[in-house]
Amino acid sequence: AVALVCFFLLTRSSIAQSKQVRYQNHSWTSLNTSMRIAKHWSIITDVHYRANNFFASPNFYFFRVGGQYHFNQKWSAALGYGHLWLAPSKTGWHTYSNENRIYQQVQYTYKTQRWQWIHRIRNEQRWQQIITNDIATNNYKLTNRIRYLLGANYTIFKQHPKLPTLAIANELCVQFGENTALNTYDQNRFFIGAKMPLRKDLSFDIGYMLLYQKKADGVNFDYNNTFRCFFYYTPQWQQKS
């Protein structure tokens, strides 16, 4: 609740201070996999595709992989690598910008009656390629970004676990480094929708995401209305003793 209040206050304040807000429509789909290979270990991967004007043109492609250690049923930590291919936003440009990421995260999950909660803190080191006049260079901008995710699923139909649940999430991203003086506040992502199980190890959520992002110049903002559909695959591959 605190994160949601902070988000709306930041959004209202930022819009009031700047008139250079770009409104956009996006679609965002992904496959998120957590493969349990041992009692304490999982391999986690996710593949993402985001498109402009719903499905008119690519906005980015993203792939991430990592290893996750489970301390117990509630606490886990992970370390991994990600790569993003960002489509050009300038009219007439065709060169994609590459981004390399190393990330570390800590996650805490628990249940309270009808609610399932997740708290996640993720730290990212990002090397973003600089594109000059539609030509890729060997120069990269290094930033460090910290993300806090608060997510919840509410069981509406307790006696019918195969029916959809209410899904709500908010993720606040702030960044640090010599290249972030004008946009320490990076972005906020608020999601509301429904989560639907397909089988024991496969589910998806679908709904609306509001993404509000401050650009690198500190003046321009993106206000993205996003249709989101994420799939979750969680096979259990560990050998039973």
XYZ file of N, CA and C in Angstrom:
723
model
N 0.824 -1.201 0.000
C 0.000 0.000 0.000
C 0.864 1.258 0.000
N 1.957 1.214 0.761
C 2.860 2.371 0.810
C 3.462 2.633 -0.563
N 3.861 1.546 -1.250
C 4.460 1.705 -2.573
C 3.467 2.317 -3.559
N 2.191 1.918 -3.482
C 1.181 2.459 -4.377
C 0.955 3.941 -4.123
N 0.887 4.330 -2.846
C 0.697 5.739 -2.502
C 1.855 6.584 -3.014
N 3.085 6.088 -2.813
C 4.276 6.814 -3.286
C 4.254 6.973 -4.791
N 3.830 5.898 -5.482
C 3.780 5.956 -6.940
C 2.828 7.040 -7.423
N 1.613 7.067 -6.889
C 0.629 8.042 -7.349
C 1.047 9.473 -7.002
N 1.698 9.662 -5.854
C 2.191 10.989 -5.495
C 3.305 11.426 -6.439
N 4.229 10.512 -6.744
C 5.315 10.831 -7.673
C 4.767 11.140 -9.060
N 3.811 10.328 -9.508
C 3.232 10.534 -10.830
C 2.542 11.880 -10.918
N 1.730 12.202 -9.922
C 0.995 13.472 -9.935
C 1.938 14.657 -9.886
N 2.952 14.561 -9.034
C 3.911 15.656 -8.903
C 4.701 15.856 -10.180
N 5.139 14.740 -10.790
C 5.977 14.832 -11.983
C 5.200 15.400 -13.160
N 3.944 14.948 -13.320
C 3.145 15.460 -14.420
C 2.878 16.947 -14.244
N 2.680 17.370 -12.992
C 2.413 18.781 -12.726
C 3.621 19.650 -13.066
N 4.839 19.109 -12.871
C 6.040 19.896 -13.088
C 6.475 19.912 -14.538
N 6.052 18.950 -15.356
C 6.499 18.854 -16.736
C 5.319 18.646 -17.655
N 5.312 19.380 -18.775
C 4.247 19.235 -19.745
C 4.653 18.328 -20.899
N 5.888 17.847 -20.865
C 6.390 17.037 -21.965
C 6.195 15.556 -21.649
N 4.934 15.153 -21.696
C 4.579 13.769 -21.429
C 4.117 13.128 -22.734
N 4.731 12.012 -23.076
C 4.363 11.277 -24.283
C 3.458 10.105 -23.900
N 2.250 10.080 -24.456
C 1.293 9.017 -24.168
C 1.398 7.947 -25.253
N 1.515 6.695 -24.810
C 1.710 5.597 -25.744
C 0.844 4.399 -25.353
N 0.601 3.527 -26.336
C -0.080 2.265 -26.108
C 0.864 1.118 -26.457
N 0.991 0.164 -25.542
C 1.902 -0.952 -25.740
C 1.183 -2.272 -25.466
N 1.780 -3.341 -25.968
C 1.454 -4.695 -25.522
C 2.741 -5.327 -25.029
N 2.618 -6.209 -24.037
C 3.800 -6.824 -23.427
C 3.460 -8.275 -23.115
N 4.208 -9.190 -23.709
C 4.024 -10.613 -23.464
C 5.343 -11.218 -23.009
N 5.266 -12.285 -22.212
C 6.492 -12.935 -21.748
C 6.206 -14.359 -21.307
N 7.278 -15.143 -21.272
C 7.256 -16.482 -20.688
C 8.285 -16.499 -19.570
N 7.838 -16.748 -18.333
C 8.691 -16.748 -17.156
C 8.763 -18.163 -16.603
N 9.978 -18.705 -16.538
C 10.161 -20.098 -16.157
C 11.017 -20.206 -14.905
N 10.590 -21.048 -13.979
C 11.374 -21.391 -12.792
C 11.426 -22.913 -12.705
N 12.580 -23.475 -13.043
C 12.740 -24.926 -13.122
C 13.474 -25.420 -11.877
N 12.768 -26.127 -11.022
C 13.351 -26.631 -9.772
C 14.170 -27.886 -10.087
N 15.496 -27.799 -9.907
C 16.378 -28.914 -10.261
C 16.929 -29.630 -9.043
N 16.793 -29.061 -7.861
C 17.254 -29.676 -6.617
C 16.466 -29.071 -5.470
N 16.664 -29.589 -4.270
C 15.910 -29.123 -3.117
C 16.044 -27.623 -2.919
N 17.245 -27.100 -3.124
C 17.495 -25.682 -2.860
C 17.773 -24.865 -4.120
N 17.746 -25.482 -5.309
C 18.188 -24.771 -6.506
C 17.140 -24.785 -7.618
N 17.049 -23.649 -8.305
C 16.217 -23.524 -9.504
C 16.989 -22.770 -10.581
N 16.661 -23.079 -11.821
C 17.119 -22.274 -12.957
C 15.952 -21.402 -13.387
N 16.170 -20.097 -13.465
C 15.094 -19.178 -13.832
C 15.429 -18.500 -15.157
N 14.466 -18.450 -16.041
C 14.617 -17.775 -17.333
C 13.341 -17.012 -17.643
N 13.463 -15.946 -18.385
C 12.283 -15.276 -18.915
C 12.607 -14.616 -20.244
N 11.629 -14.663 -21.135
C 11.719 -14.090 -22.475
C 10.566 -13.103 -22.641
N 10.892 -11.887 -23.113
C 9.886 -10.825 -23.202
C 9.849 -10.216 -24.602
N 8.655 -9.773 -24.979
C 8.463 -8.998 -26.209
C 7.471 -7.888 -25.912
N 7.903 -6.641 -26.161
C 7.003 -5.499 -26.005
C 6.865 -4.799 -27.337
N 5.637 -4.405 -27.674
C 5.357 -3.811 -28.980
C 4.698 -2.445 -28.826
N 4.959 -1.575 -29.801
C 4.341 -0.249 -29.841
C 2.947 -0.331 -30.455
N 2.065 0.579 -30.022
C 0.701 0.633 -30.567
C 0.077 -0.761 -30.569
N 0.158 -1.382 -29.408
C -0.273 -2.756 -29.178
C 0.625 -3.726 -29.946
N 0.368 -4.059 -31.182
C 1.235 -5.017 -31.884
C 1.730 -4.469 -33.222
N 1.814 -3.161 -33.342
C 2.157 -2.563 -34.636
C 3.631 -2.720 -34.980
N 4.522 -2.523 -34.006
C 5.959 -2.596 -34.281
C 6.700 -2.953 -32.995
N 7.887 -3.564 -33.096
C 8.632 -3.954 -31.886
C 9.107 -2.749 -31.089
N 9.057 -2.888 -29.773
C 9.651 -1.907 -28.877
C 10.944 -2.457 -28.277
N 10.894 -3.698 -27.778
C 12.117 -4.380 -27.369
C 11.901 -5.883 -27.298
N 13.037 -6.602 -27.341
C 13.104 -8.028 -27.034
C 14.056 -8.175 -25.843
N 13.745 -9.120 -24.957
C 14.581 -9.266 -23.763
C 14.651 -10.725 -23.341
N 15.861 -11.136 -22.943
C 16.078 -12.492 -22.430
C 16.885 -12.413 -21.147
N 16.498 -13.228 -20.137
C 17.199 -13.224 -18.855
C 17.310 -14.668 -18.359
N 18.445 -14.972 -17.734
C 18.665 -16.298 -17.168
C 19.412 -16.142 -15.851
N 19.175 -17.076 -14.932
C 19.858 -16.977 -13.640
C 19.728 -18.253 -12.840
N 20.463 -18.295 -11.747
C 20.366 -19.374 -10.784
C 19.759 -18.849 -9.495
N 18.843 -19.622 -8.921
C 18.127 -19.193 -7.723
C 18.324 -20.216 -6.607
N 18.674 -19.722 -5.431
C 18.859 -20.578 -4.263
C 17.703 -20.348 -3.290
N 17.041 -21.432 -2.878
C 15.909 -21.355 -1.962
C 16.384 -21.681 -0.544
N 16.363 -20.702 0.332
C 16.737 -20.938 1.725
C 15.673 -21.773 2.438
N 14.406 -21.485 2.117
C 13.265 -22.233 2.631
C 12.096 -21.944 1.694
N 10.882 -22.228 2.133
C 9.725 -22.033 1.266
C 9.379 -20.566 1.041
N 9.940 -19.660 1.837
C 9.590 -18.243 1.718
C 10.715 -17.390 1.135
N 11.960 -17.683 1.502
C 13.085 -16.827 1.123
C 13.917 -17.458 0.013
N 14.350 -16.615 -0.941
C 15.252 -17.074 -1.995
C 16.124 -15.913 -2.462
N 17.226 -16.262 -3.116
C 18.127 -15.266 -3.696
C 18.562 -15.761 -5.065
N 18.867 -14.830 -5.967
C 19.214 -15.206 -7.338
C 20.296 -14.289 -7.885
N 21.005 -14.817 -8.870
C 22.056 -14.086 -9.583
C 21.966 -14.486 -11.040
N 22.070 -13.497 -11.957
C 21.953 -13.870 -13.358
C 22.347 -12.766 -14.320
N 22.042 -13.046 -15.602
C 22.417 -12.155 -16.713
C 21.209 -11.945 -17.618
N 21.106 -10.749 -18.191
C 20.048 -10.454 -19.143
C 20.571 -9.658 -20.324
N 19.878 -9.771 -21.452
C 20.243 -8.999 -22.646
C 18.979 -8.439 -23.278
N 19.031 -7.145 -23.617
C 17.895 -6.444 -24.207
C 18.281 -5.895 -25.569
N 17.368 -6.054 -26.531
C 17.501 -5.454 -27.846
C 16.423 -4.381 -27.957
N 16.821 -3.114 -27.920
C 15.883 -1.994 -27.884
C 15.737 -1.385 -29.272
N 14.509 -1.342 -29.766
C 14.242 -0.771 -31.082
C 14.410 0.748 -31.047
N 14.834 1.350 -32.155
C 14.995 2.816 -32.173
C 13.650 3.516 -32.069
N 13.641 4.642 -31.351
C 12.412 5.421 -31.191
C 12.335 6.592 -32.171
N 13.457 6.914 -32.821
C 13.465 8.021 -33.764
C 12.981 7.560 -35.128
N 12.138 8.370 -35.745
C 11.571 8.044 -37.055
C 12.682 7.892 -38.100
N 12.634 6.804 -38.844
C 13.608 6.577 -39.900
C 14.850 5.824 -39.470
N 15.040 5.635 -38.162
C 16.188 4.874 -37.683
C 15.839 3.389 -37.653
N 16.889 2.536 -37.826
C 16.681 1.097 -37.912
C 17.603 0.296 -36.990
N 18.581 0.933 -36.356
C 19.583 0.218 -35.576
C 19.098 -0.025 -34.146
N 19.123 -1.283 -33.746
C 18.766 -1.648 -32.373
C 19.947 -1.378 -31.436
N 19.611 -0.966 -30.213
C 20.620 -0.772 -29.174
C 20.667 -2.005 -28.280
N 21.878 -2.480 -28.006
C 22.061 -3.632 -27.128
C 22.261 -3.183 -25.685
N 21.742 -3.974 -24.769
C 21.966 -3.723 -23.348
C 22.313 -5.024 -22.651
N 23.410 -5.015 -21.920
C 23.813 -6.159 -21.111
C 23.532 -5.855 -19.645
N 22.994 -6.855 -18.939
C 22.668 -6.673 -17.527
C 23.209 -7.830 -16.696
N 23.691 -7.482 -15.513
C 23.934 -8.459 -14.460
C 23.004 -8.086 -13.313
N 22.356 -9.078 -12.732
C 21.392 -8.749 -11.681
C 21.544 -9.668 -10.479
N 21.155 -9.128 -9.335
C 21.085 -9.871 -8.078
C 19.716 -9.561 -7.462
N 19.104 -10.566 -6.839
C 17.794 -10.306 -6.241
C 17.572 -11.160 -5.004
N 16.711 -10.627 -4.132
C 16.232 -11.337 -2.951
C 14.712 -11.305 -3.007
N 14.086 -12.451 -2.694
C 12.634 -12.562 -2.814
C 12.044 -13.214 -1.574
N 10.884 -12.681 -1.154
C 10.175 -13.211 0.013
C 8.717 -13.400 -0.364
N 8.198 -14.615 -0.218
C 6.806 -14.910 -0.535
C 6.116 -15.541 0.673
N 4.836 -15.261 0.820
C 4.077 -15.852 1.928
C 2.583 -15.752 1.635
N 1.780 -16.444 2.443
C 0.336 -16.464 2.270
C -0.347 -15.973 3.539
N -1.472 -15.257 3.368
C -2.332 -14.851 4.482
C -3.772 -15.051 4.052
N -4.386 -16.110 4.537
C -5.766 -16.446 4.198
C -5.940 -16.517 2.672
N -6.667 -15.574 2.082
C -6.919 -15.629 0.638
C -5.829 -14.945 -0.198
N -4.865 -14.315 0.447
C -3.839 -13.553 -0.261
C -2.533 -14.341 -0.380
N -1.876 -14.198 -1.531
C -0.504 -14.658 -1.740
C 0.344 -13.431 -2.052
N 1.412 -13.228 -1.278
C 2.217 -12.019 -1.380
C 3.625 -12.327 -1.871
N 4.199 -11.364 -2.606
C 5.593 -11.456 -3.018
C 6.255 -10.093 -2.840
N 7.409 -10.097 -2.194
C 8.271 -8.921 -2.108
C 9.586 -9.287 -2.799
N 10.031 -8.447 -3.716
C 11.286 -8.726 -4.419
C 12.103 -7.449 -4.575
N 13.364 -7.531 -4.204
C 14.312 -6.449 -4.444
C 15.333 -6.957 -5.448
N 15.463 -6.251 -6.555
C 16.403 -6.642 -7.607
C 17.366 -5.490 -7.871
N 18.642 -5.799 -7.902
C 19.685 -4.832 -8.212
C 20.290 -5.181 -9.569
N 20.396 -4.174 -10.466
C 20.879 -4.425 -11.822
C 22.036 -3.498 -12.169
N 23.058 -4.058 -12.786
C 24.104 -3.273 -13.420
C 23.839 -3.329 -14.923
N 23.661 -2.155 -15.544
C 23.199 -2.087 -16.937
C 24.233 -1.370 -17.808
N 24.629 -2.036 -18.881
C 25.508 -1.444 -19.887
C 24.676 -1.226 -21.142
N 24.300 0.055 -21.410
C 23.412 0.403 -22.507
C 24.214 0.993 -23.665
N 24.100 0.367 -24.817
C 24.866 0.797 -25.994
C 24.370 2.149 -26.498
N 25.298 2.999 -26.894
C 24.977 4.325 -27.418
C 24.912 4.252 -28.944
N 23.803 4.724 -29.491
C 23.600 4.774 -30.939
C 23.722 6.225 -31.391
N 24.581 6.483 -32.379
C 24.802 7.840 -32.887
C 24.457 7.886 -34.371
N 23.495 8.719 -34.725
C 23.072 8.870 -36.124
C 22.732 7.530 -36.765
N 22.012 6.710 -36.018
C 21.551 5.392 -36.477
C 22.704 4.412 -36.713
N 23.838 4.652 -36.063
C 25.005 3.769 -36.176
C 25.385 3.281 -34.782
N 25.535 1.972 -34.631
C 25.936 1.406 -33.344
C 27.394 1.735 -33.053
N 27.670 2.160 -31.832
C 29.033 2.465 -31.417
C 29.499 1.416 -30.409
N 30.768 1.503 -30.058
C 31.332 0.628 -29.029
C 31.287 1.281 -27.651
N 30.538 2.360 -27.541
C 30.418 3.071 -26.267
C 29.143 2.634 -25.542
N 29.256 2.489 -24.222
C 28.143 2.045 -23.402
C 27.980 2.956 -22.188
N 26.736 3.172 -21.794
C 26.421 3.932 -20.588
C 26.143 2.961 -19.455
N 26.876 3.109 -18.357
C 26.723 2.215 -17.212
C 25.859 2.876 -16.145
N 24.825 2.168 -15.727
C 23.988 2.632 -14.627
C 23.696 1.462 -13.694
N 23.317 1.800 -12.476
C 22.900 0.793 -11.498
C 21.454 1.089 -11.112
N 20.601 0.080 -11.241
C 19.173 0.289 -10.961
C 18.694 -0.683 -9.884
N 17.912 -0.148 -8.944
C 17.307 -0.955 -7.885
C 15.800 -0.958 -8.091
N 15.205 -2.165 -8.045
C 13.780 -2.334 -8.283
C 13.125 -3.022 -7.083
N 12.005 -2.471 -6.639
C 11.248 -3.107 -5.565
C 9.870 -3.476 -6.092
N 9.564 -4.770 -6.052
C 8.282 -5.280 -6.515
C 7.451 -5.743 -5.330
N 6.207 -5.280 -5.278
C 5.208 -5.776 -4.334
C 4.063 -6.342 -5.148
N 3.833 -7.649 -5.026
C 2.768 -8.283 -5.789
C 1.848 -9.084 -4.893
N 0.600 -9.258 -5.345
C -0.375 -10.013 -4.560
C -1.376 -10.676 -5.485
N -1.770 -11.876 -5.098
C -2.874 -12.588 -5.748
C -3.957 -12.852 -4.705
N -5.181 -12.517 -5.049
C -6.304 -12.718 -4.133
C -7.222 -13.803 -4.677
N -7.454 -14.840 -3.873
C -8.324 -15.944 -4.258
C -9.780 -15.527 -4.095
N -10.461 -15.346 -5.205
C -11.856 -14.915 -5.175
C -12.775 -16.093 -4.877
N -12.505 -17.198 -5.546
C -13.343 -18.385 -5.403
C -12.551 -19.456 -4.649
N -12.628 -19.443 -3.348
C -11.797 -20.318 -2.518
C -12.081 -21.790 -2.763
N -13.311 -22.134 -3.063
C -13.686 -23.532 -3.275
C -13.453 -23.993 -4.714
N -12.991 -23.078 -5.562
C -12.781 -23.422 -6.978
C -11.399 -22.919 -7.411
N -10.339 -23.663 -7.091
C -8.974 -23.197 -7.368
C -8.630 -23.074 -8.849
N -9.450 -23.665 -9.721
C -9.179 -23.569 -11.153
C -9.727 -22.285 -11.769
N -10.473 -21.511 -10.985
C -11.001 -20.244 -11.487
C -9.974 -19.124 -11.285
N -10.114 -18.011 -12.009
C -9.120 -16.929 -11.937
C -9.021 -16.293 -10.551
N -7.832 -15.760 -10.255
C -7.609 -14.965 -9.059
C -7.325 -13.522 -9.469
N -7.511 -12.605 -8.537
C -7.185 -11.202 -8.778
C -5.688 -11.001 -8.602
N -5.040 -10.382 -9.586
C -3.597 -10.137 -9.551
C -3.326 -8.640 -9.525
N -2.523 -8.198 -8.556
C -2.142 -6.793 -8.417
C -0.637 -6.732 -8.165
N 0.037 -5.781 -8.799
C 1.480 -5.641 -8.576
C 1.903 -4.202 -8.816
N 2.934 -3.793 -8.093
C 3.535 -2.489 -8.312
C 5.045 -2.613 -8.167
N 5.779 -2.069 -9.145
C 7.237 -2.120 -9.103
C 7.802 -0.721 -9.311
N 8.590 -0.274 -8.349
C 9.238 1.033 -8.395
C 10.711 0.847 -8.710
N 11.231 1.613 -9.685
C 12.623 1.493 -10.123
C 13.337 2.835 -9.944
N 14.449 2.823 -9.247
C 15.309 3.997 -9.110
C 16.719 3.597 -9.527
N 17.495 4.567 -10.009
C 18.821 4.236 -10.513
C 19.857 5.242 -10.021
N 21.123 4.786 -10.059
C 22.234 5.569 -9.525
C 23.421 5.488 -10.477
N 24.307 6.463 -10.359
C 25.494 6.506 -11.193
C 25.670 7.882 -11.793
N 26.831 8.107 -12.378
C 27.153 9.442 -12.906
C 26.281 9.816 -14.104
N 25.623 8.835 -14.727
C 24.781 9.105 -15.892
C 23.303 9.242 -15.545
N 22.991 9.313 -14.259
C 21.576 9.327 -13.858
C 21.213 10.551 -13.022
N 21.987 11.606 -13.113
C 21.744 12.785 -12.275
C 20.373 13.402 -12.527
N 19.865 13.294 -13.749
C 18.598 13.927 -14.106
C 17.404 12.987 -13.978
N 17.653 11.713 -13.800
C 16.525 10.771 -13.684
C 16.843 9.645 -12.708
N 17.119 10.027 -11.453
C 17.273 9.004 -10.410
C 16.005 8.164 -10.323
N 14.845 8.841 -10.362
C 13.585 8.099 -10.499
C 13.502 7.623 -11.941
N 13.477 6.319 -12.137
C 13.462 5.758 -13.481
C 12.033 5.516 -13.965
N 11.309 4.629 -13.271
C 9.967 4.312 -13.727
C 9.183 3.583 -12.641
N 7.869 3.527 -12.851
C 6.989 2.744 -11.991
C 6.043 1.956 -12.876
N 5.799 0.701 -12.456
C 4.906 -0.179 -13.210
C 3.803 -0.679 -12.275
N 2.565 -0.323 -12.608
C 1.426 -0.791 -11.827
C 0.584 -1.717 -12.698
N 0.241 -2.881 -12.144
C -0.516 -3.875 -12.916
C -1.727 -4.333 -12.126
N -2.840 -4.509 -12.839
C -4.028 -5.132 -12.254
C -4.666 -6.009 -13.317
N -5.042 -7.212 -12.914
C -5.617 -8.136 -13.876
C -6.073 -9.409 -13.204
N -6.130 -10.477 -13.977
C -6.569 -11.778 -13.493
C -5.488 -12.809 -13.798
N -5.286 -13.730 -12.849
C -4.354 -14.833 -13.056
C -5.143 -16.117 -13.171
N -4.769 -16.919 -14.178
C -5.552 -18.112 -14.491
C -4.641 -19.334 -14.561
N -4.918 -20.392 -13.785
C -4.130 -21.618 -13.907
C -4.578 -22.420 -15.119
N -3.601 -22.955 -15.854
C -3.891 -23.837 -16.972
C -3.693 -25.300 -16.579
N -2.659 -25.529 -15.779
C -2.396 -26.822 -15.168
C -1.505 -26.573 -13.964
N -1.057 -27.629 -13.313
C -0.333 -27.465 -12.048
C 0.929 -26.623 -12.205
N 1.646 -26.775 -13.333
C 2.915 -26.081 -13.523
C 2.859 -24.966 -14.561
N 1.666 -24.569 -14.971
C 1.546 -23.541 -16.006
C 0.345 -22.641 -15.711
N 0.581 -21.326 -15.756
C -0.483 -20.348 -15.535
C -0.152 -19.087 -16.326
N -1.086 -18.162 -16.345
C -0.825 -16.876 -16.998
C -1.647 -15.801 -16.303
N -1.166 -14.556 -16.408
C -1.993 -13.428 -15.986
C -2.195 -12.490 -17.164
N -3.298 -11.796 -17.149
C -3.669 -10.901 -18.248
C -4.360 -9.683 -17.655
N -4.018 -8.505 -18.167
C -4.630 -7.310 -17.612
C -3.981 -6.037 -18.119
N -4.113 -4.990 -17.320
C -3.666 -3.640 -17.682
C -2.459 -3.236 -16.843
N -1.458 -2.683 -17.515
C -0.290 -2.138 -16.822
C -0.141 -0.657 -17.182
N 0.054 0.156 -16.156
C 0.396 1.561 -16.353
C 1.881 1.718 -16.063
N 2.632 2.130 -17.061
C 4.074 2.331 -16.906
C 4.374 3.810 -17.087
N 4.946 4.412 -16.050
C 5.272 5.839 -16.076
C 6.779 5.980 -15.901
N 7.455 6.530 -16.924
C 8.924 6.535 -16.956
C 9.461 7.940 -17.208
N 10.502 8.266 -16.461
C 11.219 9.526 -16.662
C 12.414 9.263 -17.556
N 12.571 10.057 -18.605
C 13.642 9.829 -19.567
C 14.972 10.403 -19.066
N 16.037 10.088 -19.791
C 17.384 10.426 -19.331
C 17.624 11.926 -19.230
N 16.900 12.729 -20.025
C 17.118 14.177 -19.989
C 16.463 14.843 -18.790
N 15.650 14.098 -18.031
C 15.008 14.650 -16.848
C 13.813 15.522 -17.133
N 13.436 15.713 -18.390
C 12.337 16.594 -18.764
C 11.183 15.813 -19.368
N 11.490 14.859 -20.214
C 10.468 14.099 -20.923
C 10.054 12.862 -20.123
N 8.761 12.542 -20.235
C 8.191 11.396 -19.545
C 7.394 10.550 -20.537
N 7.365 9.252 -20.285
C 6.499 8.344 -21.044
C 5.369 7.853 -20.137
N 4.152 7.934 -20.644
C 2.969 7.438 -19.945
C 2.398 6.336 -20.822
N 2.682 5.080 -20.453
C 2.374 3.953 -21.316
C 1.180 3.158 -20.792
N 0.122 3.113 -21.577
C -0.990 2.215 -21.313
C -0.679 0.886 -21.987
N -0.589 -0.163 -21.192
C -0.034 -1.422 -21.688
C -0.983 -2.586 -21.448
N -1.226 -3.340 -22.516
C -1.907 -4.628 -22.389
C -0.841 -5.674 -22.068
N -1.004 -6.399 -20.948
C 0.017 -7.354 -20.511
C -0.552 -8.760 -20.443
N 0.245 -9.714 -20.932
C -0.096 -11.137 -20.816
C 1.197 -11.904 -20.562
N 1.394 -12.382 -19.318
C 2.594 -13.109 -18.914
C 2.232 -14.562 -18.607
N 3.082 -15.463 -19.091
C 2.922 -16.884 -18.797
C 3.979 -17.314 -17.784
N 3.619 -18.288 -16.930
C 4.501 -18.768 -15.872
C 4.573 -20.296 -15.917
N 5.794 -20.811 -16.100
C 6.014 -22.256 -16.191
C 6.939 -22.667 -15.055
N 6.481 -23.586 -14.191
C 7.230 -23.933 -12.979
C 7.351 -25.461 -12.826
N 8.116 -26.109 -13.712
C 8.267 -27.573 -13.593
C 9.139 -27.950 -12.404
N 8.876 -29.124 -11.851
C 9.647 -29.661 -10.737
C 10.518 -30.812 -11.262
N 11.800 -30.534 -11.470
C 12.698 -31.519 -12.061
C 13.652 -32.152 -11.065
N 13.555 -31.806 -9.797
C 14.468 -32.402 -8.827
C 14.120 -33.857 -8.596
N 15.128 -34.659 -8.315
C 14.911 -36.086 -8.040
C 14.345 -36.245 -6.642
N 13.311 -37.067 -6.528
C 12.713 -37.319 -5.236
C 13.515 -38.371 -4.479
N 13.805 -38.080 -3.216
C 14.582 -39.008 -2.402
C 13.688 -40.076 -1.781
